[in-house]
XYZ file of C-alpha atoms in Angstrom:
670
model
C 87.928 128.086 67.760
C 86.283 127.254 64.410
C 83.376 124.901 64.558
C 84.088 121.344 63.173
C 82.476 120.501 59.900
C 81.231 117.064 58.718
C 81.326 115.323 55.350
C 78.253 113.074 55.010
C 79.143 110.399 52.363
C 76.142 108.423 50.871
C 76.730 105.736 48.328
C 73.364 105.422 46.355
C 72.454 102.412 44.210
C 68.705 102.039 43.354
C 67.860 103.597 46.659
C 64.338 104.746 46.014
C 62.135 105.557 47.833
C 64.458 105.492 50.850
C 66.870 108.094 49.552
C 64.487 110.924 50.073
C 64.104 110.438 53.785
C 67.892 109.770 54.074
C 68.921 113.105 52.589
C 66.153 114.970 54.175
C 67.387 113.678 57.585
C 70.773 115.002 56.920
C 69.493 118.344 55.715
C 67.477 118.727 58.950
C 70.519 118.150 61.195
C 70.669 120.616 64.127
C 74.441 121.082 63.670
C 73.359 123.420 60.887
C 74.086 123.335 56.993
C 77.002 125.771 57.323
C 78.866 122.900 58.983
C 77.751 120.272 56.519
C 78.687 119.052 53.105
C 76.673 116.171 51.608
C 78.537 114.016 48.996
C 76.167 111.549 47.227
C 77.870 109.121 44.753
C 75.094 107.653 42.447
C 76.504 104.150 41.691
C 74.949 103.581 38.307
C 71.409 103.534 39.612
C 68.455 102.620 37.201
C 65.486 103.264 39.408
C 65.099 106.929 39.362
C 67.706 107.632 41.987
C 69.475 110.172 39.701
C 66.318 112.134 38.975
C 65.522 112.282 42.672
C 68.974 113.449 43.505
C 68.524 116.336 41.006
C 65.259 117.393 42.552
C 66.710 117.220 46.003
C 69.586 119.357 44.944
C 67.002 122.060 44.029
C 65.116 121.650 47.330
C 68.328 122.076 49.322
C 70.552 124.472 47.197
C 74.264 124.370 47.919
C 73.961 121.309 50.329
C 74.390 118.388 47.940
C 77.287 117.472 45.720
C 76.239 114.642 43.403
C 78.838 112.450 41.672
C 77.431 110.113 38.915
C 79.527 107.029 37.995
C 79.128 103.528 36.322
C 77.929 100.786 38.669
C 81.009 99.420 40.583
C 79.187 96.442 41.911
C 79.405 97.296 45.615
C 79.619 100.149 48.223
C 83.317 100.261 48.455
C 84.198 102.268 45.310
C 81.510 104.966 45.777
C 82.475 105.447 49.364
C 86.103 105.888 48.357
C 85.200 108.335 45.794
C 83.198 110.235 48.346
C 86.094 110.174 50.789
C 88.473 111.598 48.077
C 86.199 114.602 47.666
C 85.477 115.132 51.535
C 86.753 118.281 53.098
C 85.105 118.118 56.474
C 86.910 117.627 59.665
C 84.919 114.550 60.324
C 83.326 112.053 57.785
C 80.161 110.102 58.445
C 79.244 107.248 56.087
C 75.467 106.947 55.643
C 73.722 104.260 53.704
C 70.887 105.573 51.356
C 68.504 103.072 52.870
C 69.050 104.657 56.371
C 68.429 107.975 58.059
C 69.625 109.911 61.082
C 67.954 111.412 64.158
C 67.814 115.173 64.023
C 70.565 115.677 66.720
C 72.813 112.904 65.701
C 75.707 114.729 64.005
C 75.772 117.573 66.594
C 75.938 115.084 69.520
C 78.549 112.966 67.915
C 80.764 115.769 66.833
C 80.507 117.300 70.449
C 81.343 114.022 71.792
C 84.489 113.765 69.602
C 85.682 117.366 70.389
C 85.062 117.241 74.093
C 87.029 113.942 74.490
C 89.512 114.219 71.552
C 88.534 110.933 70.111
C 88.919 109.788 66.479
C 85.778 107.426 66.171
C 82.249 108.047 67.510
C 79.495 105.339 67.457
C 76.067 106.590 67.588
C 73.251 104.536 68.904
C 71.623 102.425 66.190
C 67.864 101.531 66.044
C 66.530 98.839 63.775
C 63.568 99.547 61.424
C 61.272 97.156 59.616
C 62.497 94.195 61.503
C 66.121 94.888 61.131
C 68.131 93.832 64.273
C 70.653 96.485 65.303
C 73.794 96.031 67.548
C 72.970 96.866 71.115
C 75.668 95.566 73.486
C 77.855 98.694 73.023
C 75.065 101.187 73.572
C 74.127 100.327 77.159
C 75.680 103.697 78.383
C 77.546 106.646 77.079
C 81.263 106.044 76.809
C 83.079 109.437 76.508
C 86.443 107.750 75.777
C 87.147 104.043 75.463
C 89.113 101.791 73.104
C 88.550 98.634 71.177
C 89.861 96.396 73.864
C 87.970 97.525 76.909
C 84.453 97.891 75.346
C 82.065 96.192 73.017
C 82.631 98.521 70.179
C 84.177 95.877 68.082
C 80.874 94.080 67.903
C 79.708 96.653 65.363
C 81.894 96.903 62.377
C 79.577 98.615 59.973
C 80.889 102.006 58.739
C 77.858 104.253 59.796
C 80.021 106.147 62.346
C 81.791 109.357 62.635
C 85.420 109.357 61.665
C 87.982 112.069 62.130
C 89.172 112.522 58.585
C 92.763 113.226 59.559
C 92.845 109.647 61.010
C 91.732 108.235 57.712
C 94.112 110.187 55.633
C 97.129 109.676 58.056
C 96.684 105.877 57.592
C 95.351 106.065 54.087
C 92.321 103.991 55.061
C 90.065 103.005 52.204
C 87.431 100.457 51.571
C 88.784 97.292 49.604
C 87.109 97.152 46.219
C 87.780 93.446 45.751
C 85.213 92.313 48.299
C 81.501 92.265 47.784
C 80.803 92.050 51.453
C 82.911 92.545 54.606
C 84.653 95.362 53.169
C 83.316 97.581 55.976
C 84.939 95.174 58.657
C 88.392 95.776 57.218
C 87.971 99.595 57.106
C 86.216 100.061 60.432
C 88.488 97.480 62.126
C 91.615 99.317 61.012
C 90.120 102.605 62.023
C 89.439 101.199 65.537
C 92.976 99.893 65.932
C 94.583 103.145 64.868
C 92.205 105.425 66.614
C 93.281 107.729 69.558
C 90.240 107.052 71.481
C 86.672 105.909 70.631
C 83.336 107.517 71.940
C 79.883 106.122 72.212
C 76.707 108.164 72.158
C 74.091 105.807 73.745
C 71.429 108.211 75.159
C 70.146 109.417 71.774
C 68.869 107.434 68.674
C 71.298 108.545 66.185
C 71.011 106.044 63.280
C 67.817 104.398 62.087
C 69.065 101.097 60.261
C 66.373 100.083 57.781
C 65.351 96.749 56.469
C 64.154 97.406 52.960
C 60.746 95.796 52.225
C 62.357 94.227 49.097
C 65.221 92.979 51.237
C 67.455 94.921 48.847
C 70.141 95.718 51.522
C 73.348 94.477 49.881
C 74.291 92.068 52.768
C 70.930 90.290 52.173
C 71.208 90.211 48.446
C 74.731 88.524 48.431
C 74.500 84.932 49.544
C 77.067 82.108 49.852
C 79.671 81.136 52.343
C 82.388 81.734 49.812
C 81.956 85.513 49.918
C 82.132 85.632 53.665
C 85.270 83.370 53.596
C 86.947 85.970 51.479
C 87.137 88.700 54.125
C 87.282 86.519 57.368
C 90.902 85.495 56.801
C 91.965 89.204 56.007
C 90.341 90.277 59.289
C 92.258 87.599 61.075
C 95.429 88.919 59.438
C 94.428 92.392 60.478
C 94.293 91.261 64.058
C 97.486 89.182 64.022
C 99.525 92.028 62.451
C 98.364 94.779 64.824
C 97.553 93.138 68.121
C 100.090 91.005 70.049
C 99.003 87.689 71.625
C 97.154 88.191 74.985
C 93.788 89.363 76.326
C 93.523 92.106 73.798
C 93.812 89.811 70.757
C 91.466 87.248 72.456
C 88.935 89.972 73.011
C 88.691 90.787 69.152
C 88.940 87.213 68.159
C 85.848 86.340 70.327
C 83.790 88.360 67.949
C 84.812 86.541 64.909
C 84.851 83.005 66.590
C 81.317 83.506 67.524
C 79.420 85.989 65.261
C 81.223 85.184 61.915
C 81.468 81.442 62.451
C 77.802 81.115 63.451
C 76.673 83.217 60.387
C 78.738 81.300 57.918
C 77.380 77.938 59.247
C 73.801 78.760 59.815
C 73.022 81.340 57.208
C 75.195 80.128 54.216
C 77.005 76.721 54.404
C 73.856 74.660 55.323
C 72.151 75.540 52.095
C 75.042 74.663 49.765
C 75.949 71.479 47.847
C 77.942 68.895 49.782
C 81.116 69.485 47.835
C 81.054 73.106 48.547
C 80.221 72.510 52.165
C 83.292 70.440 52.526
C 85.498 72.879 50.843
C 84.155 75.930 52.706
C 84.450 74.026 56.028
C 88.105 73.382 55.370
C 88.717 77.122 54.533
C 86.850 78.155 57.667
C 88.818 75.870 59.905
C 92.045 77.227 58.342
C 90.886 80.768 58.851
C 90.127 80.551 62.563
C 92.900 78.338 63.519
C 95.302 81.237 64.476
C 92.672 82.805 66.802
C 91.325 79.891 68.814
C 93.292 78.417 71.702
C 92.350 76.557 74.788
C 92.918 79.713 76.976
C 90.067 81.402 75.327
C 87.399 78.688 76.242
C 86.394 80.521 79.375
C 85.311 83.495 77.237
C 83.180 81.237 75.020
C 79.768 79.802 75.478
C 79.492 75.963 75.418
C 77.667 76.118 72.095
C 80.568 78.263 70.584
C 83.084 75.717 71.954
C 81.179 72.811 70.482
C 80.849 74.683 67.131
C 84.541 75.564 66.997
C 85.570 71.961 67.952
C 83.561 70.587 65.092
C 84.943 73.065 62.595
C 88.522 72.457 63.613
C 87.988 68.689 63.304
C 86.066 69.048 59.920
C 83.146 67.217 61.396
C 80.620 68.248 58.678
C 77.705 66.058 59.414
C 77.929 66.662 63.121
C 77.995 70.517 62.350
C 74.922 70.298 60.138
C 73.046 68.519 63.023
C 74.181 71.002 65.569
C 73.057 74.005 63.288
C 69.581 72.464 63.042
C 69.578 71.903 66.848
C 70.348 75.570 67.417
C 67.550 76.589 65.066
C 65.130 74.359 66.817
C 66.143 75.961 70.212
C 65.596 79.391 68.636
C 62.205 78.476 67.382
C 60.899 76.844 70.536
C 62.734 79.336 72.954
C 63.157 76.385 75.402
C 66.361 75.953 77.321
C 68.324 72.773 76.958
C 68.329 70.140 79.753
C 71.505 69.548 81.708
C 73.542 66.651 82.840
C 74.803 67.394 86.350
C 77.808 65.390 87.623
C 80.510 65.850 90.218
C 79.620 69.507 90.673
C 79.633 70.357 86.892
C 76.644 71.019 84.542
C 76.877 69.955 80.886
C 74.245 71.035 78.438
C 72.615 68.044 76.586
C 73.715 69.251 73.099
C 74.094 66.680 70.316
C 76.742 64.038 70.885
C 77.312 64.614 74.557
C 78.969 61.339 75.693
C 78.179 59.729 72.432
C 81.059 57.211 71.699
C 80.183 57.185 67.906
C 80.879 60.908 67.813
C 83.731 61.662 70.318
C 83.557 65.254 71.477
C 85.315 66.167 74.843
C 83.138 67.137 77.829
C 84.389 70.780 78.083
C 82.603 71.538 74.962
C 79.346 71.073 76.791
C 80.357 72.459 80.258
C 77.866 75.296 81.131
C 78.618 75.479 84.833
C 80.104 78.957 84.649
C 77.058 80.117 82.464
C 74.420 79.043 84.967
C 72.496 81.905 86.329
C 70.395 82.109 89.545
C 66.966 83.492 89.339
C 65.327 85.045 92.371
C 62.319 86.899 93.569
C 61.954 88.617 96.884
C 58.364 88.587 98.383
C 59.246 90.000 101.765
C 62.050 92.217 103.207
C 61.444 93.882 106.546
C 63.698 95.265 109.289
C 61.824 94.681 112.445
C 61.995 96.614 115.791
C 64.790 94.431 117.399
C 67.295 94.909 114.599
C 66.193 91.581 112.887
C 65.973 91.397 109.136
C 63.323 89.045 107.806
C 63.506 87.910 104.177
C 61.396 85.633 102.042
C 61.085 84.662 98.439
C 62.449 82.046 95.946
C 65.651 81.409 94.206
C 66.902 78.676 91.943
C 69.524 77.933 89.327
C 67.914 77.979 85.875
C 67.713 74.485 84.390
C 68.740 72.878 87.789
C 65.826 71.250 89.474
C 65.582 71.871 93.284
C 66.785 68.668 94.610
C 69.334 68.426 97.425
C 68.973 72.171 98.015
C 71.814 73.917 99.964
C 70.788 77.607 99.485
C 72.157 79.934 102.152
C 72.165 83.668 102.983
C 75.468 85.545 102.466
C 76.299 88.789 104.209
C 79.534 90.442 102.827
C 81.029 93.691 104.000
C 81.686 95.772 100.924
C 85.124 97.289 101.952
C 86.765 94.625 103.976
C 85.339 91.539 102.192
C 84.421 89.984 105.585
C 81.752 87.421 104.967
C 79.087 85.554 107.078
C 76.901 82.641 105.812
C 73.607 82.132 107.392
C 71.026 79.200 107.096
C 67.795 79.661 105.484
C 64.493 77.690 105.743
C 63.657 76.017 102.494
C 59.997 76.301 101.554
C 57.841 74.713 98.904
C 57.065 76.471 95.630
C 54.719 74.062 93.831
C 54.380 74.739 90.038
C 57.427 77.221 89.849
C 58.879 76.893 86.409
C 55.849 75.477 84.753
C 55.226 78.641 82.697
C 58.781 78.680 81.226
C 60.895 76.484 79.078
C 57.878 74.466 78.002
C 57.680 73.243 81.612
C 60.839 71.084 81.197
C 62.175 72.011 84.646
C 60.600 72.119 88.010
C 61.636 74.162 91.066
C 59.434 72.769 93.749
C 61.706 73.577 96.644
C 63.039 77.009 95.692
C 61.401 79.009 98.538
C 63.532 80.585 101.277
C 62.848 82.345 104.554
C 65.747 83.908 106.369
C 66.081 85.733 109.729
C 69.143 87.810 110.343
C 69.625 89.029 113.917
C 72.199 91.786 113.743
C 73.197 90.947 117.320
C 74.264 87.429 116.523
C 74.900 87.391 112.787
C 78.682 87.389 113.058
C 79.117 83.775 114.163
C 77.098 84.575 117.350
C 78.603 88.087 117.924
C 77.187 91.416 116.791
C 77.640 92.312 113.134
C 80.313 95.004 112.896
C 79.706 98.465 111.557
C 79.912 98.562 107.664
C 77.817 98.051 104.476
C 76.731 94.488 104.391
C 75.503 93.411 100.992
C 72.939 90.625 101.040
C 73.328 87.652 98.685
C 72.105 84.200 98.296
C 74.392 81.297 97.545
C 71.683 79.366 95.506
C 72.527 75.707 95.604
C 71.056 72.470 94.414
C 72.410 69.105 93.267
C 75.977 69.900 94.221
C 76.051 73.202 92.291
C 76.023 76.655 93.921
C 75.927 80.218 92.443
C 75.777 83.508 94.303
C 73.442 86.350 93.486
C 72.763 89.726 94.939
C 69.026 89.815 95.895
C 66.459 92.610 95.657
C 66.556 93.732 92.111
C 63.587 91.275 91.497
C 60.939 91.886 94.099
C 57.282 91.966 94.638
C 55.573 95.299 94.087
C 54.704 95.621 97.775
C 58.321 95.175 98.924
C 59.697 98.549 99.328
C 63.211 99.531 98.142
C 63.217 102.650 100.318
C 65.737 102.965 103.074
C 64.424 101.982 106.509
C 66.479 103.224 109.452
C 66.182 101.873 112.956
C 67.944 102.617 116.194
C 68.408 99.251 118.049
C 69.529 98.530 121.532
C 72.628 96.422 122.140
C 73.129 96.026 125.848
C 73.474 99.534 127.165
C 74.347 100.999 123.703
C 72.372 101.937 120.756
C 73.160 101.353 117.109
C 71.869 102.517 113.792
C 70.694 99.821 111.457
C 69.379 100.718 107.825
C 67.954 98.359 105.152
C 68.179 99.914 101.714
C 68.564 99.064 98.107
C 71.492 100.221 96.093
C 71.405 102.119 92.878
C 70.993 101.476 89.949
C 70.453 97.736 90.513
C 67.996 97.839 93.434
C 69.750 95.104 95.659
C 69.488 94.935 99.421
C 72.244 96.148 101.781
C 72.403 96.563 105.475
C 74.034 99.690 106.669
C 75.394 99.318 110.163
C 76.917 102.381 111.831
C 75.499 105.244 109.504
C 77.993 104.587 106.752
C 75.402 106.079 104.182
C 72.355 106.786 106.215
C 72.510 109.129 109.207
C 70.109 109.141 112.120
C 69.877 112.824 112.961
C 68.056 113.806 109.682
C 65.224 111.608 110.977
C 64.680 113.851 113.892
C 63.339 117.301 114.040
C 61.479 119.777 116.416
C 58.468 121.751 114.890
C 57.243 123.882 117.809
C 57.670 124.703 121.510
C 54.977 126.494 123.470
C 53.100 126.276 126.712
C 50.589 123.477 126.942
C 47.018 124.719 126.585
C 45.845 122.448 129.353
C 48.800 122.905 131.724
C 50.259 126.582 131.818
C 53.342 125.457 133.585
C 54.281 122.677 131.016
C 56.277 123.295 127.825
C 55.010 121.282 124.970
C 57.589 120.151 122.473
C 56.200 118.755 119.169
C 58.350 117.239 116.508
C 58.844 114.335 114.089
C 60.740 111.152 114.211
C 60.816 109.185 110.926
C 62.989 106.309 112.278
C 61.341 102.969 111.453
C 61.889 101.950 115.060
C 63.682 102.731 118.252
C 63.553 101.272 121.840
C 60.747 102.417 123.996
C 61.532 105.575 125.929
C 64.767 106.218 124.132
C 63.645 109.456 122.367
C 63.755 112.073 125.035
C 64.046 115.913 125.439
C 66.983 116.545 127.832
C 67.324 119.777 129.813
C 70.628 120.899 131.399
C 71.194 123.744 133.719
C 73.854 126.305 133.139
C 76.484 124.561 135.127
C 76.084 121.259 133.393
C 75.766 119.573 136.673
C 72.006 118.843 136.504
C 70.260 117.040 133.653
C 66.636 116.054 133.436
C 65.176 113.856 130.582
C 61.544 113.821 129.588
C 60.335 110.806 127.379
C 58.412 111.520 124.161
C 55.074 110.071 123.282
C 54.016 109.322 119.624
C 50.979 111.036 118.420
C 48.340 108.302 117.572
C 47.859 107.553 113.785
C 50.447 110.264 112.780
C 51.680 109.391 109.240
C 54.961 111.379 109.568
C 56.203 110.137 113.032
C 54.832 113.099 114.987
C 55.670 113.124 118.718
C 55.012 115.284 121.808
C 57.053 115.848 124.938
C 55.775 117.584 128.065
C 58.273 119.533 130.094
C 56.891 120.402 133.645
C 59.100 123.396 134.272
C 57.592 124.057 137.778
C 59.649 121.128 139.048
C 62.964 122.575 137.700
C 65.446 124.143 139.991
C 66.447 127.697 139.416
C 68.817 128.455 136.643
C 69.095 128.850 132.819
C 68.343 125.592 131.081
C 69.480 124.563 127.669
C 67.827 121.700 125.839
C 68.248 119.064 123.123
C 66.321 116.251 121.471
C 68.209 113.061 122.268
C 68.144 109.417 121.262
C 71.070 107.626 122.703
C 74.351 109.252 121.500
C 72.412 111.350 118.941
C 71.373 114.768 119.942
C 69.749 117.686 118.178
C 69.785 121.092 119.974
C 66.391 122.513 120.578
C 65.632 125.731 118.728
C 65.403 129.198 120.285
C 62.388 130.004 122.221
C 60.025 132.588 120.816
C 61.003 135.677 122.952
C 57.455 136.673 122.996
C 56.379 133.566 124.809
C 54.867 134.823 128.074
C 56.199 133.609 131.368
C 54.773 130.791 133.352
C 54.093 131.554 136.906
C 53.380 129.291 139.895
C 54.122 129.070 143.677
C 56.509 126.856 145.236
C 56.263 126.671 149.129
C 54.194 129.776 149.022
C 56.636 131.878 147.166
C 56.135 133.045 143.457
C 58.262 131.492 140.787
C 58.472 132.022 136.943
C 59.808 130.523 133.832
C 60.464 132.535 130.587
C 62.792 132.570 127.610
C 66.269 133.740 128.516
C 67.798 136.356 126.180
C 71.311 134.860 126.536
C 70.682 131.597 124.784
C 73.135 132.317 121.901
C 70.358 131.601 119.325
C 69.437 128.282 120.925
C 66.898 127.197 123.459
C 67.363 128.935 126.871
C 64.793 128.814 129.583
C 65.252 130.906 132.754
C 63.531 129.422 135.851
C 63.699 131.662 139.054
C 62.059 132.812 142.200
C 60.298 136.180 141.699
C 62.245 138.869 143.493
C 59.464 140.491 145.616
C 61.309 143.667 146.269
C 62.005 144.252 142.561
C 58.378 143.418 141.935
C 57.148 145.871 144.459
C 59.472 148.625 143.206
C 58.265 147.858 139.711
C 54.677 148.598 140.782
C 55.458 151.997 142.389
C 54.522 154.963 140.481
C 57.430 157.100 139.212
C 57.822 160.603 140.773
């Protein structure tokens, strides 16, 4: 199979001094120059870009293909020219301001080849204060699409495209747009692609903010420019995506990102007449995308913004935009109005009869997030879980607190709610949100007795995730707990064997991966008991020659007194004798010792195991070189020694010495 090739297309206009690093980063790609062609379209530069391209062609002979043309006024035409000349299996558009990580193209091409995808996004990193898209790069995505991921939230063209896709659909950048041309190109590519990949575990593209802020999107101002491409993006969605969740997913980006940018970055700086005109155009553009069924996807601020746009409430919009900017400057959260189990953000015009805006535009109930911190989590010896910490709803002061503990079995969904003790947390919240909110009664202490947690009955076997239903002032939100905990609160699994009447059960407190939340494992769903038990050595005790000394380890966090024993059984299975273990004082690894007084055993071949309740571990084979122990019982000689017929496991023969055999053994041979 022939290795895939890549055409890197660079549109360059007055790109010095950034151009040098850009092209060098391509020349140094680990994919190898034999798999690269670099097409640079010099779009009428006047700053020495042409001379630098000539120099770089000499530095990298055979790599660069330079095309000079008159200035076209934007990046579309030079990118299209480069695309017409491209011959690679894949195309990567790279702005002359930016540069690549050394392995970028190799990783992206491999991702496309391994998964048969048409578009690959490589992780972007902002440089010089430029913010880079991040939500789609939280993890690698070998194969996804535009509807089930966040890829649509980055519509710049610095991505890897399969050239066959672009040619099959004759995708080109529109040359009649000064900005937003990339959205139409990339959006169409996404919608037609047979799979999209995301490389998130490597910094592929370094997205540079020029010191002179010469990036084209920063040079071109005015809402009118943005309102040229937005209606066309809306048409692209309407023509290619039927009504439903898929269309709403794409619409969400434009109803939030584009609308907010038009209002805050452009429209507020324009003359009144232009503002009114552009607001009318914006309202017309978004109308096909926004319907009431989308409101659950939108933040309260987005709903408020869209309501004001739809109703052409210009003065109110200008006030809301300024309010948003003030929030961003102060980084302080907005107070809430809490009423009838709902929470409303106190944004401008809430319940203002002079500026009627419906309450749902301010409803943030579903956006409220609990915050928690665990300061204590311990499974004590009786199978009782003790928890402590604090938890509160952000921006909801802790009055009429109703927080309770929730245990939910992961597979069955069975749920039990247990009370907690509310404790004072003076000063909590003073260091955030400019001290606007106080959480003076956010503390909790909870005791979960596994024997009674199921409405007075023992908690059944299963994986019981631990949550808090954090409640105050009639509001309640559930949150898994443990991911935020004090440094001295361990997340390591702690397994105990606990007595329930005449039976023993395994109980483990552990934290899940990758989030680190607490779960109770009852019945060894994930954490077995036997790996915590082991035997290190068996030998005759130095101070008692007729006692076998068994040493081992038990790393269980707890078990009932006397439950860990060494059990010996005779060959018939009719007789069993148990000997309790004793912990070695101050042993860090749970070392124990068991003494077996073999002189009290009846005659026979004895097998052995280490046992705690229903869990048992066979004792290892005795060293055959172990000398016999000897004693007298009722005046007759007895012995105990390793038996040769143990089948590789512990076998101890206890017997009375045969005096005749012993005597014959001492007679000299004739």
